[in-house]
Short mmCIF file of N, CA and C in Angstrom, two decimals:
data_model
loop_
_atom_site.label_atom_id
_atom_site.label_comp_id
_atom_site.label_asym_id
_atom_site.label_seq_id
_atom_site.Cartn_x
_atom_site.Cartn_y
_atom_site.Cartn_z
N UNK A 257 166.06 0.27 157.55
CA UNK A 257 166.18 1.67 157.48
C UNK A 257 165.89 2.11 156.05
N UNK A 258 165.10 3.03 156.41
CA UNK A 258 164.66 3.63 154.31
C UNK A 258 164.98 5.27 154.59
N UNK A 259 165.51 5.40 153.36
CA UNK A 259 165.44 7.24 153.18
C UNK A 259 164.51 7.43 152.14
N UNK A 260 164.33 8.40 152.65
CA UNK A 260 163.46 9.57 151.69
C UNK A 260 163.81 10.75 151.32
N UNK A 261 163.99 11.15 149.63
CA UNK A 261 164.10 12.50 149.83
C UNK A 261 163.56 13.26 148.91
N UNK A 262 162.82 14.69 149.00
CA UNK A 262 162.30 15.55 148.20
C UNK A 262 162.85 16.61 147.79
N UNK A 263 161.97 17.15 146.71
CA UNK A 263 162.87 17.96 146.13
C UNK A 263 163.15 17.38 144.75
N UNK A 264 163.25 18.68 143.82
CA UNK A 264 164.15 18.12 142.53
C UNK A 264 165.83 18.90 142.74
N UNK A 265 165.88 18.28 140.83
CA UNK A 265 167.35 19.08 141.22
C UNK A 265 167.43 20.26 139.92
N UNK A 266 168.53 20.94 139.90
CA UNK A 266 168.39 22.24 138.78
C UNK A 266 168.98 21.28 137.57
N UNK A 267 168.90 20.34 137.22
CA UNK A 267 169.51 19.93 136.23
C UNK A 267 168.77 19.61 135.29
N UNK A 268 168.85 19.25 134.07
CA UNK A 268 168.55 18.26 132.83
C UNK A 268 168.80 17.11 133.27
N UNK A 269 168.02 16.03 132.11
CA UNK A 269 168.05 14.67 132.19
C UNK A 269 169.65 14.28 132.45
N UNK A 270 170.86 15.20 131.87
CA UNK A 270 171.56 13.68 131.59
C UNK A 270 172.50 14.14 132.86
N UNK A 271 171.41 15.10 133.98
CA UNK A 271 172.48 15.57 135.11
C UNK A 271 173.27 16.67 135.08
N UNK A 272 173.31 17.99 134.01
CA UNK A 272 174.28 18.86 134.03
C UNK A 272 173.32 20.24 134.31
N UNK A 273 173.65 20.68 135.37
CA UNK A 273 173.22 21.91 136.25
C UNK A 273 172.65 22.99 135.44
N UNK A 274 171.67 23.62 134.82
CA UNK A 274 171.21 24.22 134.15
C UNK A 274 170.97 25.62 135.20
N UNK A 275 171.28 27.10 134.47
CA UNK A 275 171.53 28.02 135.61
C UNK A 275 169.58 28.68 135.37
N UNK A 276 169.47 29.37 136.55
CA UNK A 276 167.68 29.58 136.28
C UNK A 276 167.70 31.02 135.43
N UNK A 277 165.98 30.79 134.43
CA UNK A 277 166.33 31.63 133.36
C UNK A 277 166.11 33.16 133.92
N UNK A 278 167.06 34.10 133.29
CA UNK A 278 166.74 35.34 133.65
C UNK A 278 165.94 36.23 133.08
N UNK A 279 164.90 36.75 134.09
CA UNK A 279 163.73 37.12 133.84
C UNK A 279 163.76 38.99 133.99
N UNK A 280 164.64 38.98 134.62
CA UNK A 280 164.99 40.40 135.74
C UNK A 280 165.35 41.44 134.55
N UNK A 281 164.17 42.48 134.32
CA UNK A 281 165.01 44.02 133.48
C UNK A 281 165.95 44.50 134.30
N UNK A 282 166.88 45.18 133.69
CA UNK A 282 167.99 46.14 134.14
C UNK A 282 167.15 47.01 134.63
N UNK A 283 168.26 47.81 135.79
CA UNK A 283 167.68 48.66 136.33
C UNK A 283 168.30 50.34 135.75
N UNK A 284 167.57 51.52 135.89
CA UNK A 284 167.94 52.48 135.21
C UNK A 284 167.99 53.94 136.70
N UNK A 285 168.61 53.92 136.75
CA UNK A 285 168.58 55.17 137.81
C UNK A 285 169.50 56.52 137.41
N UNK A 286 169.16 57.43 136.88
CA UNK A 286 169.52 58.42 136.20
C UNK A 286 169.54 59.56 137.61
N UNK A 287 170.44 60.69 137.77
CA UNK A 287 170.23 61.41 138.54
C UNK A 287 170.25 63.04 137.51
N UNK A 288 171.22 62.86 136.34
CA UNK A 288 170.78 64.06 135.65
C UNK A 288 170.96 64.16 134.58
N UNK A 289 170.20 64.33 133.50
CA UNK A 289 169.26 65.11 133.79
C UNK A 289 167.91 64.89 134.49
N UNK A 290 166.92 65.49 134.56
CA UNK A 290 166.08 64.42 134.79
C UNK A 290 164.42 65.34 134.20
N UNK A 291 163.16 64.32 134.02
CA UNK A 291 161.86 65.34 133.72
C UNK A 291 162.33 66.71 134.32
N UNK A 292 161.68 67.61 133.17
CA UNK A 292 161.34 69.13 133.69
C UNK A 292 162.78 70.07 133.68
N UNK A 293 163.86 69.55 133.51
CA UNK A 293 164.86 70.33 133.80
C UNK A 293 165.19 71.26 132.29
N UNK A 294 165.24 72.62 132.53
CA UNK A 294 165.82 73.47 131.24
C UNK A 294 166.93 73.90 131.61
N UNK A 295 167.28 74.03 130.12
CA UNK A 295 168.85 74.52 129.68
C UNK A 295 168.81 75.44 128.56
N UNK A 296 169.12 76.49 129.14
CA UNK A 296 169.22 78.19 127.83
C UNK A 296 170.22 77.63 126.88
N UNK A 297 169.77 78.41 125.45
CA UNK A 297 170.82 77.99 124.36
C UNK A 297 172.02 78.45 124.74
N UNK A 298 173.31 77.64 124.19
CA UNK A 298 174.31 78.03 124.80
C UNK A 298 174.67 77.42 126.08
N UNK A 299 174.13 76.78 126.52
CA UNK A 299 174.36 76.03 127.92
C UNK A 299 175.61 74.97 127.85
N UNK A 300 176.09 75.20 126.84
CA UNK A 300 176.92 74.23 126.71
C UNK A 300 177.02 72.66 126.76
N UNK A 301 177.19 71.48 127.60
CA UNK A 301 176.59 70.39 126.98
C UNK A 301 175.64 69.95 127.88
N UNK A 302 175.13 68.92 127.88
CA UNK A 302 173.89 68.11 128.53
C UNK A 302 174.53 66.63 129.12
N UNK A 303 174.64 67.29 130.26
CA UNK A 303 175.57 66.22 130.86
C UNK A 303 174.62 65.11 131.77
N UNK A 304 175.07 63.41 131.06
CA UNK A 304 174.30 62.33 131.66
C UNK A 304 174.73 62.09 133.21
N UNK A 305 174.17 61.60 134.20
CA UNK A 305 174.88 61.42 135.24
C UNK A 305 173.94 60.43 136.02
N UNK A 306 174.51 59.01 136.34
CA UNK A 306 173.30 58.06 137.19
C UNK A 306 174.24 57.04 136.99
N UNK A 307 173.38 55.77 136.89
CA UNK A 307 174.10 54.07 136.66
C UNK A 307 172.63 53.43 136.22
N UNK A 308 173.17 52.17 135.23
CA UNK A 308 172.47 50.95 134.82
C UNK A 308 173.09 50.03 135.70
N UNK A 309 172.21 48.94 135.74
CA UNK A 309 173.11 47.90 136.22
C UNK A 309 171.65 46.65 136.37
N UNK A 310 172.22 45.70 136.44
CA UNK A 310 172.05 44.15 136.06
C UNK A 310 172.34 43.57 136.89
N UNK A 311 171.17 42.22 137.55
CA UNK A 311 171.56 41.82 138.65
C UNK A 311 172.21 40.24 137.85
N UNK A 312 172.92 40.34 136.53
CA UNK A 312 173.01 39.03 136.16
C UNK A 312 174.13 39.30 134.71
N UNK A 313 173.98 40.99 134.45
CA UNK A 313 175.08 41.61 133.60
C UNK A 313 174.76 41.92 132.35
N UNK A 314 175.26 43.35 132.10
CA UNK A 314 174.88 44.35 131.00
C UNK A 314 175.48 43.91 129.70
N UNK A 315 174.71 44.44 128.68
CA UNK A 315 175.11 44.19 127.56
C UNK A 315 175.20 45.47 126.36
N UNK A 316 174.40 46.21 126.52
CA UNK A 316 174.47 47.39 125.91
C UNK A 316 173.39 48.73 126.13
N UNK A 317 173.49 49.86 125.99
CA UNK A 317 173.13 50.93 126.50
C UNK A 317 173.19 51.48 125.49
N UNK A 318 171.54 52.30 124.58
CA UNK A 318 171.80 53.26 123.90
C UNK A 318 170.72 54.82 124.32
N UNK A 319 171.51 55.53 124.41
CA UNK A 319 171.00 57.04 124.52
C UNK A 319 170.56 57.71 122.97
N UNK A 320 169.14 58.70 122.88
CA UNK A 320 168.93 59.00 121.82
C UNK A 320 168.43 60.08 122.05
N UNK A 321 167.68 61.36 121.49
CA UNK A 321 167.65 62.27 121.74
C UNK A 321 166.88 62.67 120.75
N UNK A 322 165.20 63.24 120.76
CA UNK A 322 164.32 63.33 120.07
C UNK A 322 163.60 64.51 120.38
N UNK A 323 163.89 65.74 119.32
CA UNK A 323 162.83 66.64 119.45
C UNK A 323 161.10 66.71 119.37
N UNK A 324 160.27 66.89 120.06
CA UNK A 324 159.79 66.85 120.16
C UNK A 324 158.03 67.08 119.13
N UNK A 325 158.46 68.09 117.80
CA UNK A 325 158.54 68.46 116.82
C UNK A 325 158.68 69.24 115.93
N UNK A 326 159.02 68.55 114.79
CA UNK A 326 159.76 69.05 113.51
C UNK A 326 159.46 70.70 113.03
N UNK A 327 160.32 71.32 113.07
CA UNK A 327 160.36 72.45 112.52
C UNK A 327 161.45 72.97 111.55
N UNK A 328 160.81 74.59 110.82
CA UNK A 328 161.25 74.80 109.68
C UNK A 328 162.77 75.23 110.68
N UNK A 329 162.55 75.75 111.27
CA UNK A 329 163.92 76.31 112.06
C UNK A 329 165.49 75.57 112.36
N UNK A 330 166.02 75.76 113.12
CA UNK A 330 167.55 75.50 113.42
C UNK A 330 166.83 74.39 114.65
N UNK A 331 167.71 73.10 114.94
CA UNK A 331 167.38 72.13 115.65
C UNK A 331 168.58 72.27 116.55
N UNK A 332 168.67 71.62 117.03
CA UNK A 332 169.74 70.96 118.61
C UNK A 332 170.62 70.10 117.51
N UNK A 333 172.04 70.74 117.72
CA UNK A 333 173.52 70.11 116.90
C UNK A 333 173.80 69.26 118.02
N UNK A 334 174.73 68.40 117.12
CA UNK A 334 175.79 67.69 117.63
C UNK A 334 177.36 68.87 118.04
N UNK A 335 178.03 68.73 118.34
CA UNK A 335 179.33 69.49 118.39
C UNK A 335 180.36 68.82 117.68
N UNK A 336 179.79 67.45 117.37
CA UNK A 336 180.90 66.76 116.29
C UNK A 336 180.52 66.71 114.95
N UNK A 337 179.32 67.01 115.03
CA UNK A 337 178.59 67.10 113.64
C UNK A 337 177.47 68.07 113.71
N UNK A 338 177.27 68.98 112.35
CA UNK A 338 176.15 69.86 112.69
C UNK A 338 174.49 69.29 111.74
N UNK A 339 174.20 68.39 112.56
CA UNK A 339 173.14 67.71 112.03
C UNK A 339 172.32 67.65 113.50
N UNK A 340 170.87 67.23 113.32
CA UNK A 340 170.25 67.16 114.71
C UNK A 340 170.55 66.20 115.31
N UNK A 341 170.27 66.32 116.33
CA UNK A 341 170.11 65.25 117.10
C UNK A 341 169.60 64.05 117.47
N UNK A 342 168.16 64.45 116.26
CA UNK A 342 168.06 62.70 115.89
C UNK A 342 168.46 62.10 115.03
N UNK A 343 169.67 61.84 114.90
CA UNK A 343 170.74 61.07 113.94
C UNK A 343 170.50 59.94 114.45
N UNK A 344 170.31 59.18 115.30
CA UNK A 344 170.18 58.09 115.84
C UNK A 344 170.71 58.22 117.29
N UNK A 345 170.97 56.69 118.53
CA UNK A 345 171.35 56.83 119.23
C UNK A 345 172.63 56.39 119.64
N UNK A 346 173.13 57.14 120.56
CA UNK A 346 175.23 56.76 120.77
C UNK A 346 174.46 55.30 121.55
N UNK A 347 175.19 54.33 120.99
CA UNK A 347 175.40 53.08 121.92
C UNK A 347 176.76 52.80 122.63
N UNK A 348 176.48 52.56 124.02
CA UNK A 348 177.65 52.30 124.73
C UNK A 348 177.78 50.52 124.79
N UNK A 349 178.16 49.86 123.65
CA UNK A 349 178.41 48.47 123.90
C UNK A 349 179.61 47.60 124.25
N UNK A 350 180.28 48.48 124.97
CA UNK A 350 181.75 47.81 125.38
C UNK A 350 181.31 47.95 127.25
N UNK A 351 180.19 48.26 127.18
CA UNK A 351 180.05 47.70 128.96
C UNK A 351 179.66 46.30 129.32
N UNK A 352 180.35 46.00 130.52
CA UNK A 352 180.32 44.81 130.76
C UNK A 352 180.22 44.87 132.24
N UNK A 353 179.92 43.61 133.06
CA UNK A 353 179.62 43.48 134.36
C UNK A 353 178.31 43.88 134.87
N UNK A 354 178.14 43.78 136.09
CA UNK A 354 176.87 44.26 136.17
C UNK A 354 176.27 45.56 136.46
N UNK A 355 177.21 46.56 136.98
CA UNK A 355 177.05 47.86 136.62
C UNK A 355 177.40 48.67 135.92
N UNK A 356 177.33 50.00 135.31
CA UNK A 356 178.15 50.61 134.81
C UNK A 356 177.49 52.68 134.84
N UNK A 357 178.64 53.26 135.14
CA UNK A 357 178.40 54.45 135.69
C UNK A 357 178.56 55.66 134.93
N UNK A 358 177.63 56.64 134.36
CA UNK A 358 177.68 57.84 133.63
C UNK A 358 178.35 58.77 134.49
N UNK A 359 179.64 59.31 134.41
CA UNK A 359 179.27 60.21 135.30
C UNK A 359 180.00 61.91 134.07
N UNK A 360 179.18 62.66 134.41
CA UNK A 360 179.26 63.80 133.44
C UNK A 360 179.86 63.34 131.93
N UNK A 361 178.89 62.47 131.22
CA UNK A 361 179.17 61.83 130.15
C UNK A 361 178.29 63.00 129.07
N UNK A 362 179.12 62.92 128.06
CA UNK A 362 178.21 64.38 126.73
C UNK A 362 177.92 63.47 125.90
N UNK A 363 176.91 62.94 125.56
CA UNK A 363 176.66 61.75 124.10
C UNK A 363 176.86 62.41 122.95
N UNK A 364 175.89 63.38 123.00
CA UNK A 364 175.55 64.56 121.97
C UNK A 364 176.41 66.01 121.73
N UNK A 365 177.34 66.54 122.71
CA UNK A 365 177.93 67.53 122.56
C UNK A 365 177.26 68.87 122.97
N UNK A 366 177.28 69.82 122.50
CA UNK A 366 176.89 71.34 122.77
C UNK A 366 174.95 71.88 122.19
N UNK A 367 174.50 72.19 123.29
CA UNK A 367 173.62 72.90 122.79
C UNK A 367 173.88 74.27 122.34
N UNK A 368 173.63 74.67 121.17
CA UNK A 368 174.31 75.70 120.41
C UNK A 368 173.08 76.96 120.32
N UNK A 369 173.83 78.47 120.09
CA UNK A 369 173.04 79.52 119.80
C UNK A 369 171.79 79.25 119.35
N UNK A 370 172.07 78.47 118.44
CA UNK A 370 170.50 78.82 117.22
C UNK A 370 169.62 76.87 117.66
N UNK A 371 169.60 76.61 118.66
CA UNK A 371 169.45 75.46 118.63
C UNK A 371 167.96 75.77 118.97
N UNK A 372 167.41 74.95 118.13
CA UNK A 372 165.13 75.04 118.42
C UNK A 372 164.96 74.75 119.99
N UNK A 373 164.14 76.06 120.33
CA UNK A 373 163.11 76.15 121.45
C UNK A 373 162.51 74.94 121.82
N UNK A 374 162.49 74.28 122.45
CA UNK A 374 161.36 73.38 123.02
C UNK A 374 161.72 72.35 123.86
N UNK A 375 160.41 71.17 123.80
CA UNK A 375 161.09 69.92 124.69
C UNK A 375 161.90 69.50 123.81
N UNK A 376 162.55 68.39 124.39
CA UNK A 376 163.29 67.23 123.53
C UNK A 376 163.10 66.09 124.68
N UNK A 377 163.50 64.88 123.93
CA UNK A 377 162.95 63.63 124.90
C UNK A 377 164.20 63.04 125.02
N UNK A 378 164.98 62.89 125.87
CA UNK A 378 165.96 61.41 126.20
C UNK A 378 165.41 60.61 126.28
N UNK A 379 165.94 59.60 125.64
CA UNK A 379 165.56 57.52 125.46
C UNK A 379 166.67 57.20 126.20
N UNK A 380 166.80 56.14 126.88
CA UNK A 380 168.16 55.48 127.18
C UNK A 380 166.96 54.02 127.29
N UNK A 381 167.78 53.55 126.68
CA UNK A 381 167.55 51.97 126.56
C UNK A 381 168.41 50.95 127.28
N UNK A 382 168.56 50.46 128.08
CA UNK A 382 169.26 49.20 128.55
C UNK A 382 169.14 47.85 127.99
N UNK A 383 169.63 47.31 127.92
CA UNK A 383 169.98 45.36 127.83
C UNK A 383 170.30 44.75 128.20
N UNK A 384 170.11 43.91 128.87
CA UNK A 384 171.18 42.73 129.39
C UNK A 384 171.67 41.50 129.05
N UNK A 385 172.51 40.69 129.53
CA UNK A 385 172.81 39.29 128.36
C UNK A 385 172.22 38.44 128.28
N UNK A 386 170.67 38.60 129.01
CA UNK A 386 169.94 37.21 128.63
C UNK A 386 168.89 38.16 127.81
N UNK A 387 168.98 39.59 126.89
CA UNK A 387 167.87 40.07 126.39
C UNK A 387 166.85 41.07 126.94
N UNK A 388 166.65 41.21 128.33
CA UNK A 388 165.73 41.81 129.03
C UNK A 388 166.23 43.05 128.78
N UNK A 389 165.10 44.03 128.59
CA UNK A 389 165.44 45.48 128.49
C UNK A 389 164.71 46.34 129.32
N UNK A 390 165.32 47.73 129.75
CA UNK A 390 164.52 48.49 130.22
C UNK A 390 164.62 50.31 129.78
N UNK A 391 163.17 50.77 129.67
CA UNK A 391 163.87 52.23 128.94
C UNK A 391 163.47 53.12 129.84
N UNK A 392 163.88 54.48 129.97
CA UNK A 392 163.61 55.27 130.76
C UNK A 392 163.59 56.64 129.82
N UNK A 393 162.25 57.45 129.68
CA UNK A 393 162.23 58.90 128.66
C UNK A 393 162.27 59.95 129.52
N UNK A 394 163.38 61.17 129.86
CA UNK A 394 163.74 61.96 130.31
C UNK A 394 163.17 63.44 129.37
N UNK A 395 162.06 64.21 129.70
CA UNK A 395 161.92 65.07 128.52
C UNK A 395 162.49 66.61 129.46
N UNK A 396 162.94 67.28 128.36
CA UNK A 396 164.09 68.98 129.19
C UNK A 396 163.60 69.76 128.18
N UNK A 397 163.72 70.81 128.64
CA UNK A 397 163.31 72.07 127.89
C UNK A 397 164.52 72.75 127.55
N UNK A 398 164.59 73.36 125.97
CA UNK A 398 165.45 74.27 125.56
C UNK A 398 164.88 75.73 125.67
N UNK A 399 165.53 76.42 126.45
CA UNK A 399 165.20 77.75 126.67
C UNK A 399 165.93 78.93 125.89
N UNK A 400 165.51 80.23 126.12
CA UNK A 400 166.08 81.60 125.72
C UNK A 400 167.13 81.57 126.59
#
């Protein structure tokens, strides 16, 4: 009697189970804001609303917020600070697991009276713990 068998195995030489490498970007599904949507000055804040999530687990999330361009005028404040909005981006790095859920989240605070006319672009960047990233650019109009 003889056996045969095929097939390898997931391991290294000296036999210890090596897990397979992760290749997979996060996924980004935003429900609001989203392209095309305006908000009159004064609208008060700009509320995020969707989920990231990782079929293998998140590592960090940053939102940023980029006018579109530079002018002599009054820009889009913070409400915690009166500087623009491209100060950089809020990172959310205390998420963990494989999803994680915006729901009526303000990164940035208040769009204010005197805040500049135009587009502006949302970034949200994802990561996950083996590195893979994925970004998604949301551009909204500031209105009268």
């Amino acid at each position: 009697m003889s056996l045969v068998a095929c097939g390898g195995d997931d391991g290294d030489d000296n036999g210890n189970d090596t897990p397979p490498e992760d290749t997979t970007d996060p996924v980004i599904s935003l429900t609001s804001p989203t392209t095309g949507d305006s908000f009159a000055r004064e609208t008060g804040v700009i509320l995020i609303n969707g989920t990231i999530s990782d079929d293998q687990g998140l590592e960090t999330c940053k939102v940023s917020v980029a006018y579109s361009q530079k002018s002599a005028s009054s820009e889009l404040k913070s409400i915690d600070d009166p500087v623009p909005f491209d100060r950089g981006p809020v990172e959310y790095s205390d998420i963990s697991g494989k999803e994680y859920s915006f729901t009526d989240e303000d990164p940035f605070g208040f769009v204010t009276y005197d805040a500049t006319l135009g587009e502006y672009v949302f970034t949200i960047t994802v990561e996950d713990t083996s590195g893979n990233t994925a970004t998604e650019d949301i551009t909204i109009n500031i209105t009268e």
